[in-house]
Short mmCIF file of C-alpha atoms and ligand atoms in Angstrom, two decimals:
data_model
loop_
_atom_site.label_atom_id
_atom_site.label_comp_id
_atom_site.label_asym_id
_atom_site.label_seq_id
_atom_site.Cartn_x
_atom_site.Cartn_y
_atom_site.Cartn_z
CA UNK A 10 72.57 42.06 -18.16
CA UNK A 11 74.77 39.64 -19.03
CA UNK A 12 72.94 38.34 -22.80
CA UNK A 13 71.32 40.63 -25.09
CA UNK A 14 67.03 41.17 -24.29
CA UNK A 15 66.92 38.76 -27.05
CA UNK A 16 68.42 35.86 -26.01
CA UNK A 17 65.81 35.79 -23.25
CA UNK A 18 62.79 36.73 -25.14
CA UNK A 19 63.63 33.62 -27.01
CA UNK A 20 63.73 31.09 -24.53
CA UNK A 21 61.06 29.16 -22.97
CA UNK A 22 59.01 31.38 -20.29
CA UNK A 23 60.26 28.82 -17.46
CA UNK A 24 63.97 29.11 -18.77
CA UNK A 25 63.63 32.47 -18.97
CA UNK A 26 62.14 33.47 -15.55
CA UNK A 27 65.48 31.88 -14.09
CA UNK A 28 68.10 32.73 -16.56
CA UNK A 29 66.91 36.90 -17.10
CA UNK A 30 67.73 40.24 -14.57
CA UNK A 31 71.46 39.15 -13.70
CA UNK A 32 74.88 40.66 -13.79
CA UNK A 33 77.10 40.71 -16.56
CA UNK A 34 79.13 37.37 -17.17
CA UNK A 35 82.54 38.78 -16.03
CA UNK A 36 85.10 37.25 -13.70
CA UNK A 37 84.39 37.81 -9.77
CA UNK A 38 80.91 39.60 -10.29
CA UNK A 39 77.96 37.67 -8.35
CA UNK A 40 75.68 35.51 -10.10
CA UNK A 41 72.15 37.43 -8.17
CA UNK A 42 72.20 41.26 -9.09
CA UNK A 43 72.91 43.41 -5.92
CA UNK A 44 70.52 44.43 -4.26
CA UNK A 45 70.86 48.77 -3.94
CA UNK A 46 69.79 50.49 -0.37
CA UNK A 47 69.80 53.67 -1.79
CA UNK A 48 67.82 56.60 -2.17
CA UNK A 49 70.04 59.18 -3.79
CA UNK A 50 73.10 58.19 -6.36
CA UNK A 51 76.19 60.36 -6.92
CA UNK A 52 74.47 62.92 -9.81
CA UNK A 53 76.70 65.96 -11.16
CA UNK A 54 75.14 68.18 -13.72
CA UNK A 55 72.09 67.24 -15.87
CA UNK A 56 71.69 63.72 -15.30
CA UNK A 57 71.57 61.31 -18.64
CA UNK A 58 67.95 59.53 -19.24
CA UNK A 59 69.04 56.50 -17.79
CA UNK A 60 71.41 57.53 -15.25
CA UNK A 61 70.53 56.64 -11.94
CA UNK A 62 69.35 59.42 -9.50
CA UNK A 63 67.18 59.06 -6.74
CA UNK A 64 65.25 56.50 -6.03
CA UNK A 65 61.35 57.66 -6.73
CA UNK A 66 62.28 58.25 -9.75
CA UNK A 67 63.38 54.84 -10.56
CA UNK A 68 64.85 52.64 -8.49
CA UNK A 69 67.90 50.75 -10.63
CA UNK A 70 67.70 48.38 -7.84
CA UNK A 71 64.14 47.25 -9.34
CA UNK A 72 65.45 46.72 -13.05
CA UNK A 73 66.41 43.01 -12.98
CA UNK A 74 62.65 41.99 -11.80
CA UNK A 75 61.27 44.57 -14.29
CA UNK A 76 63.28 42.46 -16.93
CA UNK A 77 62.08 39.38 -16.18
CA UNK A 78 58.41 40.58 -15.78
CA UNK A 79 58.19 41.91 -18.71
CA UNK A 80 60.13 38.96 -21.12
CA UNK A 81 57.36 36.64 -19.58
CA UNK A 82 54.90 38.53 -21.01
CA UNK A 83 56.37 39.03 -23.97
CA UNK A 84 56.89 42.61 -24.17
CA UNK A 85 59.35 44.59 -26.05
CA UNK A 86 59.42 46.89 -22.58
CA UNK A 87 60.38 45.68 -19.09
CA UNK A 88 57.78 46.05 -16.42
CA UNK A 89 57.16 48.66 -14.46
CA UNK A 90 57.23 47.65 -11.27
CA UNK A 91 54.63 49.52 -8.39
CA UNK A 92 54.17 49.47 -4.94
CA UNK A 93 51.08 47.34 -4.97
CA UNK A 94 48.71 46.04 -7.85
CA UNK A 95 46.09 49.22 -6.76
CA UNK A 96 48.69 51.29 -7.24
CA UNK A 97 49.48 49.84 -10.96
CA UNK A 98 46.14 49.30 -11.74
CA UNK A 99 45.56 53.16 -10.74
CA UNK A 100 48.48 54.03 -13.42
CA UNK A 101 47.11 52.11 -15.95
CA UNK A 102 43.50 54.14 -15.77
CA UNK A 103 45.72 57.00 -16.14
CA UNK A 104 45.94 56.41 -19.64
CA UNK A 105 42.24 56.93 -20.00
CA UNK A 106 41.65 60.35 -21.60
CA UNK A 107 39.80 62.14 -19.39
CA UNK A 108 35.62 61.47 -19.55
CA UNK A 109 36.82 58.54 -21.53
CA UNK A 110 34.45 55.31 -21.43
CA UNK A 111 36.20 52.38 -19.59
CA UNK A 112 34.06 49.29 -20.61
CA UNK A 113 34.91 46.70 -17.45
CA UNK A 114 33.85 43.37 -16.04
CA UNK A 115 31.21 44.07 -13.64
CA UNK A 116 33.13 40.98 -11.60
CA UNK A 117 36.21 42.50 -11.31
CA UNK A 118 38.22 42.52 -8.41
CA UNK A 119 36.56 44.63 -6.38
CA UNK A 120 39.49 46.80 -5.92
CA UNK A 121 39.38 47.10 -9.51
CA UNK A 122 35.76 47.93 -9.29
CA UNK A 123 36.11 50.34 -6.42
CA UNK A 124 38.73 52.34 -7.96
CA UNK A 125 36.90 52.68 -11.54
CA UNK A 126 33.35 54.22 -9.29
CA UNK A 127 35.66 56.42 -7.69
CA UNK A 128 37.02 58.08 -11.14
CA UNK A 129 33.54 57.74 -12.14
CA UNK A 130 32.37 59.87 -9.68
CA UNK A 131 34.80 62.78 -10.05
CA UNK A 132 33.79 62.39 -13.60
CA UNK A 133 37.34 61.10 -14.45
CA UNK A 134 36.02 58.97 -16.67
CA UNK A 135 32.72 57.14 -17.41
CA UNK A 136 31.92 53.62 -17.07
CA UNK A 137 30.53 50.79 -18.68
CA UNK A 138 30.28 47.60 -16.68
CA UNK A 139 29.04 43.82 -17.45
CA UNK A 140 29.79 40.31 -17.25
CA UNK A 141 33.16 40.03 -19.04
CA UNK A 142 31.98 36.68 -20.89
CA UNK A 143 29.16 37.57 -22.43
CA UNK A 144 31.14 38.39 -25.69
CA UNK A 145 28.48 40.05 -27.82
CA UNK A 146 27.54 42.63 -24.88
CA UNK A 147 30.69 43.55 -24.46
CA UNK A 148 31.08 44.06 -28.23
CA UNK A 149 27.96 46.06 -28.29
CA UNK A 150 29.17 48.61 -25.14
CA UNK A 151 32.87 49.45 -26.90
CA UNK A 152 30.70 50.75 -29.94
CA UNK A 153 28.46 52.75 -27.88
CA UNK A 154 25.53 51.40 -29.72
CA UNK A 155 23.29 53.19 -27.71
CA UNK A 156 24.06 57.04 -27.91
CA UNK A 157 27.25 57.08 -26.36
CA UNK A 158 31.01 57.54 -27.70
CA UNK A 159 32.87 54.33 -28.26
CA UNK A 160 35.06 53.15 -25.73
CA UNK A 161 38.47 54.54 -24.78
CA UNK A 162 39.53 51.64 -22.60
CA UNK A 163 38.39 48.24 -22.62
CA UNK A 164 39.64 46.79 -19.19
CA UNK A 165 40.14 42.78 -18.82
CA UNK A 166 39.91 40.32 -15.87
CA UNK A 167 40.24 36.81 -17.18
CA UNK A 168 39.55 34.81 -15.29
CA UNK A 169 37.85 37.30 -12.65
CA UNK A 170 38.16 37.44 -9.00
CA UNK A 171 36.62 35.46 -7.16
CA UNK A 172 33.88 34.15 -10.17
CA UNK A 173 36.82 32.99 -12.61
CA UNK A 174 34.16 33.84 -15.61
CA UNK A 175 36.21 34.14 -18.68
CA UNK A 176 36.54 36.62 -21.59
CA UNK A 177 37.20 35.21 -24.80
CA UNK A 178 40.27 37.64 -25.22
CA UNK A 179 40.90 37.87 -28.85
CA UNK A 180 37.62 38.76 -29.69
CA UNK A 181 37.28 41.19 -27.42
CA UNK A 182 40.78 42.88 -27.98
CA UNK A 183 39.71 42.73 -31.83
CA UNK A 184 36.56 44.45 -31.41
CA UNK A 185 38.38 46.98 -28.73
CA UNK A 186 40.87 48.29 -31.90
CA UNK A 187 38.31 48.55 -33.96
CA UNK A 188 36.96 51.77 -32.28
CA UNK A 189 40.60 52.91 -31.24
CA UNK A 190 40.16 51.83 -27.58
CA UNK A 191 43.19 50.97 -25.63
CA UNK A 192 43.16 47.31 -23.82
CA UNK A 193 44.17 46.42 -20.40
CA UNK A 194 44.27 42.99 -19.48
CA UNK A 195 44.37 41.89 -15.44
CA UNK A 196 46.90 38.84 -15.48
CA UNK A 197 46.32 38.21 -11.90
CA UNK A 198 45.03 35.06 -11.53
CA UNK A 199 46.88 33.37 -14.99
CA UNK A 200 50.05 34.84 -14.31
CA UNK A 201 52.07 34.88 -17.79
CA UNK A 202 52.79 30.76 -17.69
CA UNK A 203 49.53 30.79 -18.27
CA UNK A 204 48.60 33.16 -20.75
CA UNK A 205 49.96 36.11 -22.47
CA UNK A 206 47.65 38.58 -23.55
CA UNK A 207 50.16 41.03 -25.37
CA UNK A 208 49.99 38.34 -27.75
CA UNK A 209 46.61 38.67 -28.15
CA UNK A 210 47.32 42.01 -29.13
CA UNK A 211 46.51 43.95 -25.45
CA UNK A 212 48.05 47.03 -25.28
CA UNK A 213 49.05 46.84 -21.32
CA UNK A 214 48.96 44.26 -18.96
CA UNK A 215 48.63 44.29 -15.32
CA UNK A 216 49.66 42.10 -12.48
CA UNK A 217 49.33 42.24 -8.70
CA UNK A 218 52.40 40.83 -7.51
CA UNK A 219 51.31 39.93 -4.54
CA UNK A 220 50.16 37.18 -5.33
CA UNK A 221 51.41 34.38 -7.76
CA UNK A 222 54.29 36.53 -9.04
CA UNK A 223 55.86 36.93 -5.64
CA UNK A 224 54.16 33.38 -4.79
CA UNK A 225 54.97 33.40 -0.44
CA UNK A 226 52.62 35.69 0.69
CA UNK A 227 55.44 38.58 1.94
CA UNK A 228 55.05 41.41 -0.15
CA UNK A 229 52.61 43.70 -1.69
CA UNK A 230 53.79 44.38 -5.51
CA UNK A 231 52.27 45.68 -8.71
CA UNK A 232 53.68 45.70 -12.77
CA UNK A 233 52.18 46.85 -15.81
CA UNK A 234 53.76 45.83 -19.07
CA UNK A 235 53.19 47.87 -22.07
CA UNK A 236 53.44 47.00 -25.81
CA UNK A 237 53.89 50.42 -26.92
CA UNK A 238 56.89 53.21 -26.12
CA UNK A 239 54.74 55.84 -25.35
CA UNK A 240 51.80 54.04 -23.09
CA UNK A 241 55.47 52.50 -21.47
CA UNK A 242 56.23 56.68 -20.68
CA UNK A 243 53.31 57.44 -19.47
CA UNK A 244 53.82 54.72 -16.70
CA UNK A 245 56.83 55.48 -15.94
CA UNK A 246 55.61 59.58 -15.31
CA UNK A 247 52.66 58.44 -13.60
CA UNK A 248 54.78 56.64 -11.02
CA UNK A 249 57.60 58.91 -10.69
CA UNK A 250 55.41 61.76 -9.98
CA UNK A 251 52.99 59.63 -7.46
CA UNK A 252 55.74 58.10 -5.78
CA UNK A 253 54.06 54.89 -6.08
CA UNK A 254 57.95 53.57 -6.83
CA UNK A 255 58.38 50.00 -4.51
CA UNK A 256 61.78 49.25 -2.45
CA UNK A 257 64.66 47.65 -3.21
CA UNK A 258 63.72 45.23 -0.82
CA UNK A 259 60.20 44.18 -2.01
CA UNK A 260 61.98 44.14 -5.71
CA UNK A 261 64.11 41.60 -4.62
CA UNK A 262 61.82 39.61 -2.80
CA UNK A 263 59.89 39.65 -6.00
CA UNK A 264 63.07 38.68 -8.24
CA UNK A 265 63.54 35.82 -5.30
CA UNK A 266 59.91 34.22 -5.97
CA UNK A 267 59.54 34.63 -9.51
CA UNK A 268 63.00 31.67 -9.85
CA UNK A 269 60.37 29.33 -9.22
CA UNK A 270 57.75 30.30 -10.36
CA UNK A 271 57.33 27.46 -12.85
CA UNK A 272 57.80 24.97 -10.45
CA UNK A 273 55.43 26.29 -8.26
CA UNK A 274 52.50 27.64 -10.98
CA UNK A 275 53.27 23.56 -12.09
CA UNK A 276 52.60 22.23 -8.94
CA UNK A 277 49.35 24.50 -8.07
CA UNK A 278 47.84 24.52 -11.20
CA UNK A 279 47.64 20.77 -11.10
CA UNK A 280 47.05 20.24 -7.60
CA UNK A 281 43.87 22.91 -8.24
CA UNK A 282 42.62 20.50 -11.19
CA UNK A 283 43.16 17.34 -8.75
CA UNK A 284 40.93 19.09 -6.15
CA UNK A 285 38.35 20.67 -8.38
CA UNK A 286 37.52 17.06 -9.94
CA UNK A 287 37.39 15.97 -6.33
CA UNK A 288 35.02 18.71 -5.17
CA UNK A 289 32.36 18.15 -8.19
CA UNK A 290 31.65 14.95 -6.35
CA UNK A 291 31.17 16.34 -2.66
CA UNK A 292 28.03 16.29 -1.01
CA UNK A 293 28.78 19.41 0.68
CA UNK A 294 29.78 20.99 -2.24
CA UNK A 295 26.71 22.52 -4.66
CA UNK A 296 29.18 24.28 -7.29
CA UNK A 297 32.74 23.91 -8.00
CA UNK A 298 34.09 26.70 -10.32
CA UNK A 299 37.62 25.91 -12.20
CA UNK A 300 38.14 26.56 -15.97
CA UNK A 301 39.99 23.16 -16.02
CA UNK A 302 36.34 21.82 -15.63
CA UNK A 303 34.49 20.93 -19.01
CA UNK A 304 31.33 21.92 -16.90
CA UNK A 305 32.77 25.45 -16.53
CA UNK A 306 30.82 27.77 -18.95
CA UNK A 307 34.14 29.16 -20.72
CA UNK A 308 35.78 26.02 -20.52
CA UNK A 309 36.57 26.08 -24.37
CA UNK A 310 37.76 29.70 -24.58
CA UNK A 311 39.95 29.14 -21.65
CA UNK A 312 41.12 25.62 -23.38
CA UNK A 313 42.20 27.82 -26.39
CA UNK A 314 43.75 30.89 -24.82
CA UNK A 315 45.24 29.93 -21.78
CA UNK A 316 48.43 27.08 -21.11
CA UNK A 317 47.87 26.95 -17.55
CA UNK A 318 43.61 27.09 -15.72
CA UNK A 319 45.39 28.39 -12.33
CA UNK A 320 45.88 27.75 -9.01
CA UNK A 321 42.08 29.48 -8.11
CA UNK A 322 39.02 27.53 -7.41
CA UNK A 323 35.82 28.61 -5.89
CA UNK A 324 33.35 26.61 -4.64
CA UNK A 325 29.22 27.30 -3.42
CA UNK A 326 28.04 25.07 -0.42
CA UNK A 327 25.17 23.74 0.35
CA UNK A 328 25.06 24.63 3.53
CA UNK A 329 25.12 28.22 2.83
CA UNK A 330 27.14 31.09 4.35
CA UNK A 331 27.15 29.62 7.46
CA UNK A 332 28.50 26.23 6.48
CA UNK A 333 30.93 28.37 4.39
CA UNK A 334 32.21 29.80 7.29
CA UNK A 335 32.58 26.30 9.73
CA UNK A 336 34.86 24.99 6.70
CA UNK A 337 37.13 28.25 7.17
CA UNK A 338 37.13 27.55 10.84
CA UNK A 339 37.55 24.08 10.63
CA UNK A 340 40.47 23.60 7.95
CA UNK A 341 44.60 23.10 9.51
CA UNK A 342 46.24 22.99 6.27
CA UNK A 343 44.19 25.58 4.59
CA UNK A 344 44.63 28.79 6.15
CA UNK A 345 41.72 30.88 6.29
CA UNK A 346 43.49 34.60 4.95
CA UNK A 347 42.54 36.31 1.73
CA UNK A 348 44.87 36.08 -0.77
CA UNK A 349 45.65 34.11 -3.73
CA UNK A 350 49.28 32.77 -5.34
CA UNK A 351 51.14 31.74 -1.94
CA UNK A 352 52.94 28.30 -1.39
CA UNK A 353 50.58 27.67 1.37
CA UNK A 354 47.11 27.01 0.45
CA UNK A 355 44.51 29.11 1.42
CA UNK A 356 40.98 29.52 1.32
CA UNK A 357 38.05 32.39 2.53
CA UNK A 358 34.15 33.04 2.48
CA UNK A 359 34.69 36.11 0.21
CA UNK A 360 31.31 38.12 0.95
CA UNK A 361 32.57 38.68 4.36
CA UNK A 362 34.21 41.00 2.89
CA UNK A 363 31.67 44.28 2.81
CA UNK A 364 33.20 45.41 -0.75
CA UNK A 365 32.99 42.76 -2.47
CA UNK A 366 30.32 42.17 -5.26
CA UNK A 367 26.39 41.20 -4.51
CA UNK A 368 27.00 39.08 -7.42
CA UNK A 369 29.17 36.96 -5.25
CA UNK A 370 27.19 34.03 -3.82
CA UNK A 371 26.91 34.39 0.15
CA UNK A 372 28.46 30.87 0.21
CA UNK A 373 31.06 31.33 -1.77
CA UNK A 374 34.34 30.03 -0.71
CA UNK A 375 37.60 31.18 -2.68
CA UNK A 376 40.44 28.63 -2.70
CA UNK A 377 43.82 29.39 -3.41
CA UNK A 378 45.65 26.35 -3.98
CA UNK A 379 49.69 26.03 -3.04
CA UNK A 380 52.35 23.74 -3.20
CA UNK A 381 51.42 21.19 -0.63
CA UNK A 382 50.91 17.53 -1.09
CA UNK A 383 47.69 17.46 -2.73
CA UNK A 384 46.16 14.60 -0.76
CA UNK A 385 47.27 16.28 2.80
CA UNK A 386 44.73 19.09 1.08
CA UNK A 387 42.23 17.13 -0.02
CA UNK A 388 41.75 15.09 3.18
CA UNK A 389 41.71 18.28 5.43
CA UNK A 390 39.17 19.72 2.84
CA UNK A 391 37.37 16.81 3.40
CA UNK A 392 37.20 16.88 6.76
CA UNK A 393 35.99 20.58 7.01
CA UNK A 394 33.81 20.04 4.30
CA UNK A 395 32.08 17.03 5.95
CA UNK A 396 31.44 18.70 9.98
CA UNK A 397 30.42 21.91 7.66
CA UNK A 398 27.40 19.40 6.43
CA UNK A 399 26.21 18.12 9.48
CA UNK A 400 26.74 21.28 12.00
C1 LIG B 1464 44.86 41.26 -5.41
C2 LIG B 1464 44.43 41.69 -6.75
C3 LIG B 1464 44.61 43.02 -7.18
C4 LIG B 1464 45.15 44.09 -6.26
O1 LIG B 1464 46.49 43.90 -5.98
P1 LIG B 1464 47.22 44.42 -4.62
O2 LIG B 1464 48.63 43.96 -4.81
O3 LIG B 1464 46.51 43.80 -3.46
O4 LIG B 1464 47.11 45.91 -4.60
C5 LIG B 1464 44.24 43.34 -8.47
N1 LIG B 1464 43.71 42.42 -9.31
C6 LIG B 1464 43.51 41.14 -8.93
C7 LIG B 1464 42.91 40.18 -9.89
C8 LIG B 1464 43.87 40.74 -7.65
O5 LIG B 1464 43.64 39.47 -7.27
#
């Protein structure tokens, strides 16, 4: 690259996701790094550690978005970049020794959720699972006051998908050490403008790209960042020998959409705090979920760990699942998708989904706010909102 990791590392996150993963400075080389459609590279002999080889095994094409990934969150590694957030989620349970005790949010996304019952089952590992912001449970389950081992793995959604409860992450990461567990942290819904939990002392954290990262809704991405060298390894094993390495192509679409992404997290994030306000005082509207709101529960953690509430807002109806789902029939600006993190806003009933958790109210509608003008959104909110009511 053309500065030393440094320089970037000590620039502001929104200079930084512009100005890292380019070309050296020299006369006549482009200003974007080249994009590689390769699978294979010239390779004589034993091939050096970082010498490019074949693509599975790391694609050089990928390194400029792993840069910049991984100096927004802060880490002394890049990212390493996967073909989807399952897939880096997957790698970062890999770290779990094996019958290990992963303590989780019982509200996390439910691919999350999914996953962890599946390595449960083949006895993988075991599992402890319960609301992430309920602090002094979740201290109690890493000790294992009741019988069992401590924790190897305290996992982190904050704030979770589609609930937005959230864990008070210092504490938690502090009590995590304290029996030797390792801490993952799902940045997801935050992205890094809005928090960094490797300086809250997590040991990994992960990121579906798909969604704010990328930030158009045309790719399916995944990173983990690790603090340590050796957890970093690991990763980078665990995908070379799945295969669960992503194209050039997606890597560049991700490199493309993370140049704005402080424009765009700017823009949502506020737009979502506009609307949330709005929503408290709709009759349609029972609940309104966004930790923006002081009536949100962890309001005051999130007000102390986080720089940005996020572009996420969920909302019960009166009306009930079925009202829920005229409003997703009835919007034209909000298209009803699932999804999160996309310029265009977007909103859906998310127990129509037969995963997701029973915890989730039948009526609950997850918004995911974009760039838009914010009163175009409200009024065709409004509007849906209003013939949900009285249908
Ligand atoms: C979407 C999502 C994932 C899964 O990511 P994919 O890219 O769809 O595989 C994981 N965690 C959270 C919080 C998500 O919203």
């Amino acid at each position: 690259m053309s500065h030393a990791r440094s320089f970037y590392t000590d620039l502001s996150p929104d200079t930084a996701t512009v100005a890292a993963g380019r070309p050296e400075w020299e006369q006549g080389e482009p200003v974007n790094p080249p994009v590689l459609f390769s699978s294979t590279f010239i390779s004589r002999g034993v091939p050096g550690e970082t010498e490019a080889s074949y693509s599975r095994y790391d694609n050089p094409s990928n390194h400029p978005t792993e840069q910049v990934i991984g100096i927004l969150e802060g880490g002394p590694n890049d990212a390493v970049l996967f073909a989807s957030g399952m897939a880096a989620i997957d790698a970062a349970f890999s770290l779990v020794p094996m019958g290990g005790r992963v303590v989780m949010p019982s509200h996390a996304y439910n691919g999350t959720g999914a996953l962890a019952r599946e390595l449960a089952a083949q006895g993988r590992i075991r599992l402890s699972a319960l609301p992430i912001d309920r602090t002094e449970e979740v201290v109690g389950a890493l000790a294992g006051g009741d019988g069992s081992a401590p924790a190897a793995m305290l996992w982190i959604e904050t704030p979770t998908n589609p609930l937005l409860e959230i864990a008070d992450g210092p504490a938690l990461i502090k009590a995590a050490h304290e029996v030797g567990a390792i801490v993952a942290v799902d940045n997801t819904l935050a992205t890094p403008l809005g928090q960094r939990p490797l300086d809250w002392g997590a040991d990994v954290v992960v990121h579906s790209a798909s969604k704010c990262l990328g930030g158009h809704s045309d790719l399916i991405l995944g990173a983990v960042v690790a603090a340590a060298t050796d957890h970093d390894t690991a990763l980078r094993d665990f995908r070379r020998i799945r295969g669960a390495t992503p194209s050039a192509f997606d890597g560049f679409l991700l490199l493309r959409g993370l140049r704005t992404l402080a424009l765009r997290t700017e823009r949502s994030n506020a737009s979502a705090a506009t609307l949330a306000r709005r929503l408290e005082s709709h009759a349609a509207v029972e609940t309104v979920i966004h930790p923006s709101l002081t009536s949100h529960p962890g309001h005051g953690v999130a007000k102390a760990q986080m720089t940005g509430f996020g572009c996420v807002i969920s909302i019960e109806l009166a009306g009930g699942a079925q009202a829920a789902d005229v409003v997703a029939a009835q919007t034209k600006s909000w298209a009803p998708a699932t999804s999160l993190g996309g310029v265009e806003s977007m909103l859906e009933r998310r127990r129509r989904w037969p995963g997701e958790f029973i915890d989730v109210p039948e009526s609950l509608i997850r918004l995911s706010v974009g760039i838009e003008n914010v009163d175009d959104l409200w009024a065709d909110l409004d509007q849906a909102l209003t013939r949900a009511a009285s249908a």
